[in-house]
Amino acid sequence: MTTEPLLEVRDLHVDIPLSHGRLHAVRGVSLSVGVAESVGLVGESGSGKSLTLRALLGLLPRPARIVSGTILIDGEDVTGLPAKRLHRRLTDTMSMVFQDSLTALNPVMRVGEQIAEAPLRRLGKSRGEARAIAIDLMNKVGIADPERRYELYPHELSGGMRQRICIAIALSTKPRLILADEPTTALDVTIQAQVLRVLRQLKQEEHVSLLLVSHDLAVVSQTCSRLYVMYAGKVVESGALLDLIAEPRHPYTFSLLRSVPDPDHRVDRLLTIPGQPPDLSQAISGCSFAPRCPFAVDACHHQEPALEPAGAAGVERRSACLRVDTAERWSEMVAEEAVSKQ
């Protein structure tokens, strides 16, 4: 069995030109997804998660552009390919499920025909074969009575049903990796759980890999085995999901976890992360999280930390924090500060 990741991204940079300069939206992101692996990419809105996904498929909104970076598929560097061949190589390997199903679907085209379009046009199937494939995919994503619903338009379906249609469309090209950009954001909790169940089943039954973008740690904890945490366009921590939840090694991850409500404990108010993310159109001195970090020292404001190993020997953990050696005491330090303020 090969140990090469299915997808590997190295030092990806994405800029957005502005009238007064440029915004460094994605700043040196590196990540990997293995065969039949589910990986999460989390962070606040504006951290660069969605742009990272769109960059991988050449779907960046204008005028955003990739400045530099390397994309490898099965260990092969594909970034040097001519534009058309590169696009074909990427779309043969990956497909995407977008955040807003209503805008992702064609409003004047029947949903079944939208699923059948790729088998018909890209896979060379006949109309009858493409229809049969679409109905089979609708079954796989849990759509009851697919023959009838094949004929419906997007506005005639619920939000959860539309999102299942989007997943079926993503599967219609027979991808090895699905990029899911906040696929449950607009859904209520019950429908979220159903959509996540569909994604988990596809991973198990179809051996499809998944790169899931979300700002919700609860969503990724139900689906992913490994996690990348992004802040201000950079990955600040990575590792096995359970390790990151149990022992975060970056203050931003620690703060995100503290912001998640605990259903077993009543609180008077929800904890939030004070301050605002930095302006990425301006130069950043030191650690980008330092102005909001409860553990920052003077060096944090002047020295930019590298993403380096931060776990026990043999454990794949990385953190971009100068104070990672104090991580085991962070909860205790926060508690001590709270007592001192009383």
XYZ file of N, CA and C in Angstrom, residues 72-314:
729
model
N 0.488 18.510 -5.222
C 0.899 17.163 -5.624
C -0.289 16.220 -5.515
N -0.465 15.380 -6.518
C -1.477 14.331 -6.504
C -0.774 12.997 -6.639
N -0.978 12.135 -5.660
C -0.274 10.846 -5.608
C 1.234 11.047 -5.688
N 1.731 12.124 -5.078
C 3.157 12.392 -5.064
C 3.691 13.079 -6.294
N 2.851 13.307 -7.309
C 3.284 13.949 -8.553
C 2.964 15.434 -8.512
N 3.972 16.258 -8.770
C 3.791 17.702 -8.826
C 3.058 18.043 -10.118
N 1.837 18.577 -9.992
C 1.035 18.875 -11.179
C 1.001 20.365 -11.508
N 1.648 21.186 -10.676
C 1.518 22.634 -10.854
C 2.229 23.130 -12.110
N 3.134 22.348 -12.663
C 3.826 22.779 -13.871
C 3.115 22.412 -15.153
N 1.958 21.744 -15.044
C 1.229 21.335 -16.245
C 0.611 22.539 -16.948
N 0.423 22.474 -18.271
C -0.321 23.530 -18.966
C -1.706 23.699 -18.346
N -2.273 24.877 -18.452
C -3.502 25.232 -17.736
C -4.631 24.232 -17.957
N -4.883 23.842 -19.224
C -5.985 22.925 -19.502
C -5.736 21.548 -18.904
N -4.505 21.055 -19.032
C -4.179 19.737 -18.465
C -4.227 19.769 -16.947
N -3.772 20.869 -16.361
C -3.824 21.003 -14.902
C -5.266 20.972 -14.423
N -6.128 21.755 -15.083
C -7.545 21.784 -14.695
C -8.160 20.388 -14.801
N -7.861 19.692 -15.876
C -8.411 18.357 -16.066
C -7.906 17.393 -14.995
N -6.603 17.482 -14.676
C -6.011 16.594 -13.658
C -6.648 16.840 -12.300
N -6.850 18.098 -11.963
C -7.421 18.418 -10.658
C -8.885 17.999 -10.584
N -9.651 18.301 -11.632
C -11.080 17.982 -11.597
C -11.344 16.484 -11.773
N -10.402 15.754 -12.352
C -10.530 14.293 -12.397
C -10.341 13.687 -11.018
N -9.567 14.369 -10.171
C -9.254 13.854 -8.833
C -10.228 14.371 -7.786
N -10.638 15.651 -7.909
C -11.415 16.312 -6.866
C -12.705 16.902 -7.414
N -13.681 17.026 -6.541
C -14.887 17.800 -6.841
C -15.299 18.512 -5.563
N -16.250 19.442 -5.694
C -16.539 20.333 -4.573
C -18.025 20.392 -4.253
N -18.311 20.446 -2.955
C -19.659 20.708 -2.455
C -19.643 22.108 -1.853
N -20.467 22.992 -2.383
C -20.422 24.388 -1.959
C -21.328 24.640 -0.747
N -21.117 25.798 -0.141
C -21.811 26.156 1.096
C -23.304 26.389 0.883
N -23.643 27.147 -0.142
C -25.041 27.536 -0.365
C -25.596 26.742 -1.538
N -26.389 25.723 -1.242
C -26.897 24.840 -2.291
C -27.831 25.571 -3.253
N -28.547 26.575 -2.770
C -29.511 27.267 -3.625
C -28.814 28.045 -4.733
N -27.659 28.661 -4.416
C -26.919 29.395 -5.440
C -25.995 28.469 -6.233
N -25.632 27.314 -5.672
C -24.762 26.384 -6.386
C -25.503 25.645 -7.498
N -26.813 25.475 -7.334
C -27.606 24.748 -8.326
C -28.209 25.710 -9.351
N -28.388 25.214 -10.564
C -29.028 25.987 -11.632
C -30.535 26.032 -11.361
N -31.109 27.221 -11.147
C -32.524 27.306 -10.750
C -33.511 26.896 -11.840
N -33.075 26.894 -13.109
C -34.006 26.596 -14.201
C -33.721 25.226 -14.837
N -32.997 24.394 -14.121
C -32.657 23.063 -14.629
C -33.070 22.025 -13.593
N -33.699 20.947 -14.020
C -34.137 19.906 -13.094
C -32.919 19.317 -12.389
N -33.100 18.988 -11.092
C -31.950 18.560 -10.302
C -31.341 17.257 -10.829
N -32.186 16.362 -11.320
C -31.671 15.111 -11.864
C -30.783 15.338 -13.067
N -31.171 16.285 -13.925
C -30.372 16.603 -15.100
C -29.031 17.218 -14.711
N -29.012 17.945 -13.599
C -27.757 18.542 -13.136
C -26.785 17.461 -12.652
N -27.325 16.412 -12.042
C -26.467 15.297 -11.627
C -25.981 14.519 -12.851
N -26.865 14.360 -13.838
C -26.548 13.555 -15.029
C -25.610 14.280 -15.990
N -25.401 15.577 -15.802
C -24.632 16.358 -16.768
C -23.187 15.873 -16.902
N -22.518 15.603 -15.780
C -21.120 15.155 -15.860
C -20.992 13.777 -16.510
N -21.806 12.772 -16.116
C -21.723 11.490 -16.834
C -21.992 11.624 -18.331
N -22.892 12.541 -18.683
C -23.257 12.730 -20.091
C -22.136 13.422 -20.865
N -21.595 14.505 -20.316
C -20.647 15.326 -21.059
C -19.190 14.949 -20.822
N -18.855 14.506 -19.591
C -17.450 14.206 -19.290
C -17.124 12.725 -19.384
N -18.076 11.883 -19.030
C -17.808 10.445 -19.033
C -18.300 9.766 -20.304
N -18.954 10.521 -21.179
C -19.368 9.982 -22.465
C -20.518 9.001 -22.417
N -21.356 9.087 -21.399
C -22.492 8.173 -21.278
C -23.657 8.653 -22.153
N -24.528 7.708 -22.500
C -25.748 8.080 -23.213
C -26.709 8.744 -22.228
N -27.777 9.347 -22.757
C -28.745 10.013 -21.880
C -29.401 9.023 -20.924
N -29.724 7.841 -21.421
C -30.329 6.825 -20.567
C -29.372 6.373 -19.480
N -28.089 6.169 -19.832
C -27.086 5.753 -18.843
C -26.841 6.860 -17.823
N -26.772 8.112 -18.299
C -26.544 9.236 -17.391
C -27.698 9.386 -16.410
N -28.934 9.186 -16.890
C -30.101 9.253 -16.011
C -30.040 8.154 -14.954
N -29.659 6.947 -15.366
C -29.570 5.822 -14.427
C -28.498 6.079 -13.374
N -27.376 6.660 -13.799
C -26.310 7.001 -12.850
C -26.810 8.044 -11.858
N -27.524 9.057 -12.354
C -28.033 10.112 -11.477
C -29.003 9.554 -10.445
N -29.891 8.684 -10.852
C -30.868 8.090 -9.935
C -30.162 7.222 -8.900
N -29.138 6.483 -9.342
C -28.364 5.665 -8.405
C -27.649 6.545 -7.376
N -27.086 7.674 -7.822
C -26.414 8.587 -6.899
C -27.399 9.227 -5.928
N -28.600 9.539 -6.395
C -29.620 10.086 -5.501
C -29.976 9.078 -4.419
N -30.019 7.814 -4.786
C -30.225 6.762 -3.788
C -29.096 6.730 -2.771
N -27.858 6.827 -3.262
C -26.694 6.729 -2.381
C -26.640 7.847 -1.353
N -27.111 9.029 -1.737
C -27.074 10.147 -0.787
C -28.364 10.249 0.028
N -29.206 9.235 -0.063
C -30.362 9.146 0.824
C -31.581 9.916 0.387
N -31.765 10.116 -0.920
C -32.953 10.795 -1.418
C -34.015 9.757 -1.765
N -35.124 9.787 -1.037
C -36.204 8.833 -1.279
C -36.941 9.175 -2.571
N -37.490 8.144 -3.219
C -38.260 8.320 -4.458
C -37.477 9.139 -5.488
N -36.253 8.701 -5.840
C -35.398 9.505 -6.723
C -35.964 9.697 -8.125
N -36.736 8.723 -8.620
C -37.298 8.878 -9.970
C -38.219 10.099 -10.054
N -39.014 10.318 -9.004
C -39.902 11.481 -8.992
C -39.120 12.764 -8.758
N -38.203 12.726 -7.806
C -37.464 13.941 -7.464
C -36.450 14.326 -8.545
N -36.099 13.399 -9.410
C -35.237 13.698 -10.557
C -35.817 14.855 -11.371
N -37.152 14.927 -11.441
C -37.828 15.901 -12.295
C -38.069 17.252 -11.619
N -37.700 17.388 -10.341
C -37.991 18.623 -9.614
C -36.920 19.687 -9.856
N -37.290 20.932 -9.574
C -36.352 22.051 -9.645
C -35.826 22.351 -8.231
N -34.656 23.006 -8.117
C -34.063 23.247 -6.791
C -35.011 23.890 -5.787
N -35.817 24.868 -6.227
C -36.687 25.572 -5.274
C -37.799 24.675 -4.730
N -38.002 23.509 -5.335
C -39.042 22.592 -4.868
C -38.529 21.624 -3.805
N -37.255 21.736 -3.461
C -36.653 20.848 -2.467
C -36.271 21.624 -1.214
N -36.185 20.920 -0.093
C -35.730 21.534 1.154
C -34.220 21.780 1.085
N -33.713 22.575 2.044
C -32.281 22.863 2.076
C -31.443 21.606 2.224
N -31.866 20.699 3.099
C -31.124 19.451 3.286
C -31.132 18.585 2.043
N -32.276 18.552 1.339
C -32.377 17.769 0.115
C -31.504 18.375 -0.982
N -31.505 19.711 -1.075
C -30.642 20.360 -2.070
C -29.165 20.065 -1.813
N -28.778 20.044 -0.534
C -27.379 19.759 -0.231
C -27.018 18.333 -0.615
N -27.956 17.406 -0.476
C -27.715 16.026 -0.923
C -27.562 15.980 -2.451
N -28.342 16.802 -3.152
C -28.199 16.887 -4.602
C -26.796 17.378 -4.949
N -26.303 18.377 -4.220
C -24.954 18.897 -4.464
C -23.895 17.818 -4.223
N -24.103 16.999 -3.212
C -23.163 15.895 -2.953
C -23.224 14.888 -4.090
N -24.426 14.596 -4.576
C -24.572 13.672 -5.704
C -23.882 14.222 -6.950
N -23.997 15.524 -7.195
C -23.313 16.139 -8.329
C -21.801 16.000 -8.178
N -21.307 16.227 -6.946
C -19.872 16.086 -6.702
C -19.402 14.654 -6.977
N -20.242 13.674 -6.673
C -19.889 12.265 -6.887
C -19.996 11.852 -8.347
N -20.722 12.626 -9.141
C -21.027 12.212 -10.514
C -19.797 12.147 -11.416
N -18.706 12.805 -11.021
C -17.477 12.755 -11.811
C -16.552 11.633 -11.347
N -17.023 10.832 -10.373
C -16.235 9.747 -9.786
C -14.921 10.257 -9.187
N -14.990 11.275 -8.325
C -13.762 11.838 -7.744
C -13.193 10.907 -6.676
N -11.929 11.091 -6.392
C -11.298 10.379 -5.275
C -11.309 11.238 -4.009
N -11.540 12.541 -4.177
C -11.533 13.477 -3.053
C -12.652 14.486 -3.228
N -13.455 14.670 -2.169
C -14.490 15.703 -2.167
C -14.031 16.855 -1.265
N -14.072 18.058 -1.810
C -13.817 19.273 -1.048
C -15.171 19.831 -0.623
N -15.412 19.899 0.668
C -16.719 20.344 1.179
C -16.547 21.666 1.913
N -17.119 22.729 1.346
C -16.963 24.073 1.891
C -18.182 24.439 2.742
N -18.051 24.271 4.053
C -19.140 24.590 4.988
C -20.468 23.993 4.510
N -20.546 22.691 4.249
C -21.743 22.129 3.609
C -22.979 22.086 4.487
N -22.842 22.367 5.796
C -24.014 22.284 6.685
C -24.368 23.618 7.331
N -23.722 24.702 6.914
C -23.881 25.992 7.599
C -25.320 26.487 7.626
N -26.025 26.375 6.510
C -27.372 26.951 6.416
C -28.469 25.995 6.870
N -28.099 24.865 7.475
C -29.080 23.836 7.841
C -29.279 23.784 9.343
N -30.463 23.343 9.765
C -30.680 23.175 11.203
C -29.924 21.938 11.684
N -29.837 21.778 13.001
C -28.968 20.765 13.587
C -29.344 19.354 13.135
N -30.631 19.063 13.061
C -31.077 17.721 12.659
C -30.653 17.415 11.230
N -30.846 18.361 10.316
C -30.474 18.159 8.916
C -28.957 18.126 8.771
N -28.248 18.935 9.568
C -26.787 18.879 9.575
C -26.311 17.462 9.846
N -26.883 16.846 10.872
C -26.480 15.489 11.248
C -26.727 14.507 10.107
N -27.835 14.680 9.388
C -28.144 13.787 8.275
C -27.141 13.945 7.136
N -26.783 15.188 6.812
C -25.822 15.433 5.737
C -24.440 14.888 6.114
N -24.034 15.088 7.363
C -22.743 14.560 7.816
C -22.734 13.036 7.789
N -23.884 12.437 8.100
C -23.981 10.972 8.044
C -23.777 10.481 6.616
N -24.341 11.207 5.656
C -24.161 10.857 4.241
C -22.679 10.899 3.872
N -21.975 11.951 4.289
C -20.554 12.080 3.969
C -19.735 10.953 4.603
N -20.064 10.584 5.836
C -19.345 9.493 6.493
C -19.592 8.162 5.776
N -20.821 7.929 5.375
C -21.143 6.695 4.670
C -20.423 6.608 3.326
N -20.327 7.735 2.629
C -19.623 7.745 1.348
C -18.150 7.402 1.536
N -17.553 7.922 2.590
C -16.150 7.612 2.871
C -15.971 6.107 3.090
N -16.889 5.505 3.844
C -16.772 4.083 4.165
C -17.107 3.194 2.968
N -18.156 3.544 2.235
C -18.643 2.660 1.173
C -17.965 2.911 -0.171
N -17.660 4.169 -0.467
C -17.071 4.511 -1.763
C -15.570 4.777 -1.663
N -15.033 4.775 -0.429
C -13.602 5.045 -0.195
C -13.185 6.399 -0.759
N -14.082 7.367 -0.635
C -13.807 8.731 -1.082
C -13.158 9.509 0.062
N -12.095 10.246 -0.254
C -11.475 11.108 0.745
C -12.288 12.388 0.882
N -12.111 13.080 2.015
C -12.892 14.286 2.285
C -12.006 15.341 2.921
N -12.072 16.564 2.373
C -11.458 17.728 3.004
C -12.599 18.677 3.338
N -12.909 18.774 4.625
C -14.100 19.481 5.099
C -13.717 20.803 5.748
N -14.211 21.894 5.190
C -14.006 23.228 5.756
C -15.177 23.564 6.665
N -14.878 24.067 7.854
C -15.941 24.469 8.775
C -15.386 25.423 9.818
N -16.263 26.269 10.353
C -15.898 27.085 11.514
C -16.395 26.414 12.787
N -17.061 25.267 12.644
C -17.737 24.583 13.747
C -16.968 23.325 14.138
N -16.346 23.355 15.308
C -15.579 22.199 15.769
C -16.460 20.976 15.990
N -17.723 21.197 16.333
C -18.631 20.064 16.534
C -18.859 19.313 15.227
N -18.912 20.045 14.111
C -19.122 19.420 12.801
C -17.930 18.549 12.431
N -16.723 19.093 12.541
C -15.551 18.307 12.139
C -15.291 17.144 13.084
N -15.668 17.296 14.357
C -15.430 16.213 15.314
C -16.278 14.992 15.010
N -17.395 15.179 14.303
C -18.255 14.053 13.931
C -17.773 13.350 12.667
N -16.876 13.980 11.926
C -16.586 13.515 10.573
C -15.115 13.229 10.318
N -14.210 13.995 10.934
C -12.801 13.972 10.541
C -11.914 13.271 11.569
N -10.814 12.730 11.080
C -9.843 12.083 11.955
C -8.610 12.953 12.181
N -8.401 13.922 11.289
C -7.252 14.805 11.401
C -7.695 16.229 11.123
N -6.955 17.194 11.677
C -7.444 18.571 11.674
C -6.306 19.553 11.410
N -6.629 20.574 10.598
C -5.767 21.743 10.430
C -6.545 22.950 10.940
N -5.890 23.766 11.766
C -6.517 24.971 12.307
C -5.883 26.180 11.625
N -6.731 27.015 10.992
C -6.237 28.198 10.283
C -6.589 29.473 11.025
N -5.652 30.411 10.982
C -5.907 31.744 11.531
C -5.155 32.750 10.671
N -5.849 33.789 10.229
C -5.241 34.876 9.455
C -4.457 34.350 8.260
N -5.040 33.376 7.545
C -4.442 32.888 6.316
C -3.366 31.849 6.468
N -3.102 31.418 7.706
C -2.032 30.447 7.938
C -2.541 29.272 8.765
N -1.910 28.115 8.591
C -2.167 26.989 9.483
C -1.347 27.213 10.745
N -2.026 27.247 11.902
C -1.324 27.502 13.165
C -1.189 26.237 14.011
N -1.973 25.203 13.686
C -1.840 23.934 14.405
C -2.407 22.819 13.543
N -1.828 21.640 13.657
C -2.332 20.473 12.937
C -2.034 19.216 13.739
N -2.826 18.184 13.475
C -2.623 16.912 14.160
C -3.896 16.095 14.190
N -3.839 14.960 14.870
C -5.012 14.105 15.013
C -6.100 14.851 15.772
N -7.329 14.714 15.324
C -8.446 15.463 15.903
C -8.548 15.264 17.413
N -8.522 14.026 17.861
C -8.686 13.758 19.286
C -7.561 14.377 20.110
N -6.341 14.395 19.560
C -5.220 15.013 20.270
C -5.417 16.518 20.385
N -5.870 17.144 19.299
C -6.062 18.597 19.334
C -7.160 18.999 20.298
N -8.226 18.201 20.354
C -9.319 18.520 21.263
C -8.906 18.301 22.715
N -8.160 17.230 22.954
C -7.755 16.908 24.331
C -6.662 17.842 24.830
N -5.692 18.158 23.966
C -4.547 18.970 24.382
C -4.152 19.941 23.268
N -4.863 21.040 23.098
C -4.486 22.012 22.069
C -3.097 22.572 22.339
N -2.335 22.761 21.246
C -0.959 23.235 21.380
C -0.779 24.632 20.777
N -1.877 25.286 20.437
C -1.812 26.685 20.011
C -2.908 27.449 20.747
N -2.623 28.658 21.232
C -3.631 29.412 21.981
C -4.911 29.669 21.207
N -4.829 29.761 19.875
C -6.042 29.977 19.094
C -6.939 28.745 19.157
N -6.363 27.555 18.990
C -7.136 26.319 19.123
C -7.718 26.212 20.529
N -6.903 26.527 21.516
C -7.349 26.515 22.911
C -8.544 27.450 23.104
N -8.464 28.646 22.519
C -9.543 29.628 22.658
C -10.792 29.193 21.920
N -10.649 28.585 20.736
C -11.803 28.071 20.006
C -12.538 27.017 20.822
N -11.789 26.122 21.431
C -12.402 25.049 22.216
C -13.107 25.598 23.448
N -12.544 26.629 24.062
C -13.175 27.239 25.233
C -14.470 27.954 24.850
N -14.588 28.345 23.575
C -15.788 29.056 23.123
C -16.955 28.125 22.833
N -16.693 26.822 22.784
C -17.757 25.847 22.495
C -18.568 25.602 23.758
N -19.883 25.811 23.740
C -20.706 25.592 24.945
C -20.647 24.139 25.411
N -20.597 23.943 26.704
C -20.631 22.606 27.298
C -22.061 22.322 27.750
N -22.749 21.355 27.137
C -24.149 21.091 27.494
C -24.321 20.583 28.925
N -23.235 20.119 29.549
C -23.315 19.575 30.905
C -23.130 20.642 31.981
N -22.770 21.865 31.564
C -22.539 22.918 32.547
C -23.272 24.191 32.121
N -24.025 24.739 33.057
C -24.730 25.988 32.784
C -23.769 27.162 32.951
N -23.826 28.106 32.006
C -22.987 29.302 32.082
C -23.868 30.529 31.913
N -23.436 31.642 32.515
C -24.190 32.888 32.408
C -23.982 33.560 31.053
N -22.801 33.369 30.467
C -22.521 33.938 29.146
C -21.521 33.047 28.421
N -21.578 33.091 27.093
C -20.647 32.311 26.291
C -19.288 33.002 26.253
N -18.234 32.189 26.271
C -16.886 32.731 26.167
C -16.580 33.059 24.707
N -15.942 34.180 24.478
C -15.562 34.584 23.127
C -14.077 34.930 23.107
N -13.529 35.050 21.890
C -12.139 35.464 21.750
C -12.134 36.977 21.575
N -11.535 37.723 22.475
C -11.562 39.187 22.378
C -10.782 39.684 21.163
N -11.114 40.899 20.722
C -10.379 41.511 19.625
C -10.837 41.041 18.262
N -10.097 41.431 17.238
C -10.421 41.123 15.851
C -9.200 40.532 15.154
N -9.424 39.696 14.124
C -8.283 39.208 13.336
C -7.552 40.366 12.692
N -6.282 40.179 12.326
C -5.503 41.279 11.749
C -5.950 41.628 10.337
N -5.607 42.811 9.900
C -5.855 43.261 8.538
C -4.769 42.653 7.646
N -5.153 41.719 6.772
C -4.172 40.997 5.966
C -3.659 41.810 4.778
N -4.134 43.033 4.637
C -3.570 43.912 3.611
C -2.379 44.698 4.166
N -2.138 44.538 5.465
C -1.023 45.216 6.117
C 0.016 44.197 6.560
N 1.252 44.647 6.681
C 2.323 43.765 7.170
C 2.041 43.391 8.621
N 2.303 42.132 8.957
C 2.076 41.630 10.312
C 3.418 41.381 10.976
N 3.595 41.967 12.131
C 4.823 41.775 12.891
C 4.602 40.716 13.963
N 5.456 39.715 13.975
C 5.350 38.666 14.983
C 4.206 37.712 14.712
N 3.659 37.123 15.763
C 2.553 36.169 15.656
C 1.250 36.920 15.378
N 0.516 36.472 14.377
C -0.722 37.166 14.006
C -1.785 37.086 15.091
N -1.694 36.105 15.985
C -2.698 35.956 17.044
C -2.287 36.685 18.328
N -1.063 37.178 18.387
C -0.548 37.780 19.624
C -1.443 38.864 20.214
N -2.027 39.795 19.413
C -2.867 40.839 20.019
C -4.104 40.305 20.730
N -4.524 39.081 20.436
C -5.720 38.498 21.057
C -5.379 37.374 22.027
N -4.108 37.059 22.134
C -3.691 35.859 22.879
C -3.547 36.138 24.375
N -4.156 35.312 25.225
C -4.041 35.528 26.671
C -2.671 35.139 27.232
N -1.837 34.481 26.420
C -0.538 33.995 26.911
C 0.638 34.679 26.221
N 0.378 35.695 25.418
C 1.444 36.343 24.650
C 2.432 37.061 25.566
N 3.711 36.988 25.189
C 4.773 37.745 25.849
C 5.356 38.690 24.802
N 6.284 39.514 25.200
C 6.821 40.538 24.298
C 7.359 39.939 23.000
N 8.039 38.808 23.071
C 8.636 38.193 21.882
C 7.573 37.814 20.850
N 6.376 37.488 21.316
C 5.306 37.078 20.402
C 4.916 38.194 19.439
N 5.122 39.444 19.842
C 4.735 40.585 19.007
C 5.813 40.946 17.983
N 6.963 40.297 18.070
C 8.081 40.663 17.184
C 8.640 39.478 16.402
N 8.422 38.272 16.886
C 9.000 37.083 16.241
C 7.885 36.191 15.697
N 7.899 35.940 14.391
C 6.872 35.091 13.788
C 7.217 33.617 14.010
N 6.335 32.864 14.683
C 6.643 31.458 14.961
C 6.424 30.580 13.736
N 7.279 29.592 13.566
C 7.129 28.624 12.472
C 6.254 27.469 12.941
N 5.632 26.792 11.979
C 4.820 25.612 12.282
C 5.769 24.437 12.474
N 5.969 24.030 13.716
C 6.983 23.032 14.043
C 6.389 21.899 14.876
N 7.070 20.731 14.919
C 6.582 19.616 15.736
C 6.344 20.048 17.177
N 5.205 19.610 17.739
C 4.831 20.057 19.082
C 4.225 18.926 19.899
N 4.603 17.686 19.602
C 4.045 16.562 20.345
C 5.129 15.596 20.774
N 4.715 14.511 21.404
C 5.654 13.481 21.818
C 6.241 12.798 20.589
N 7.370 12.131 20.773
C 8.025 11.425 19.675
C 7.056 10.428 19.050
N 6.965 10.456 17.731
C 6.070 9.531 17.023
C 4.661 10.038 16.866
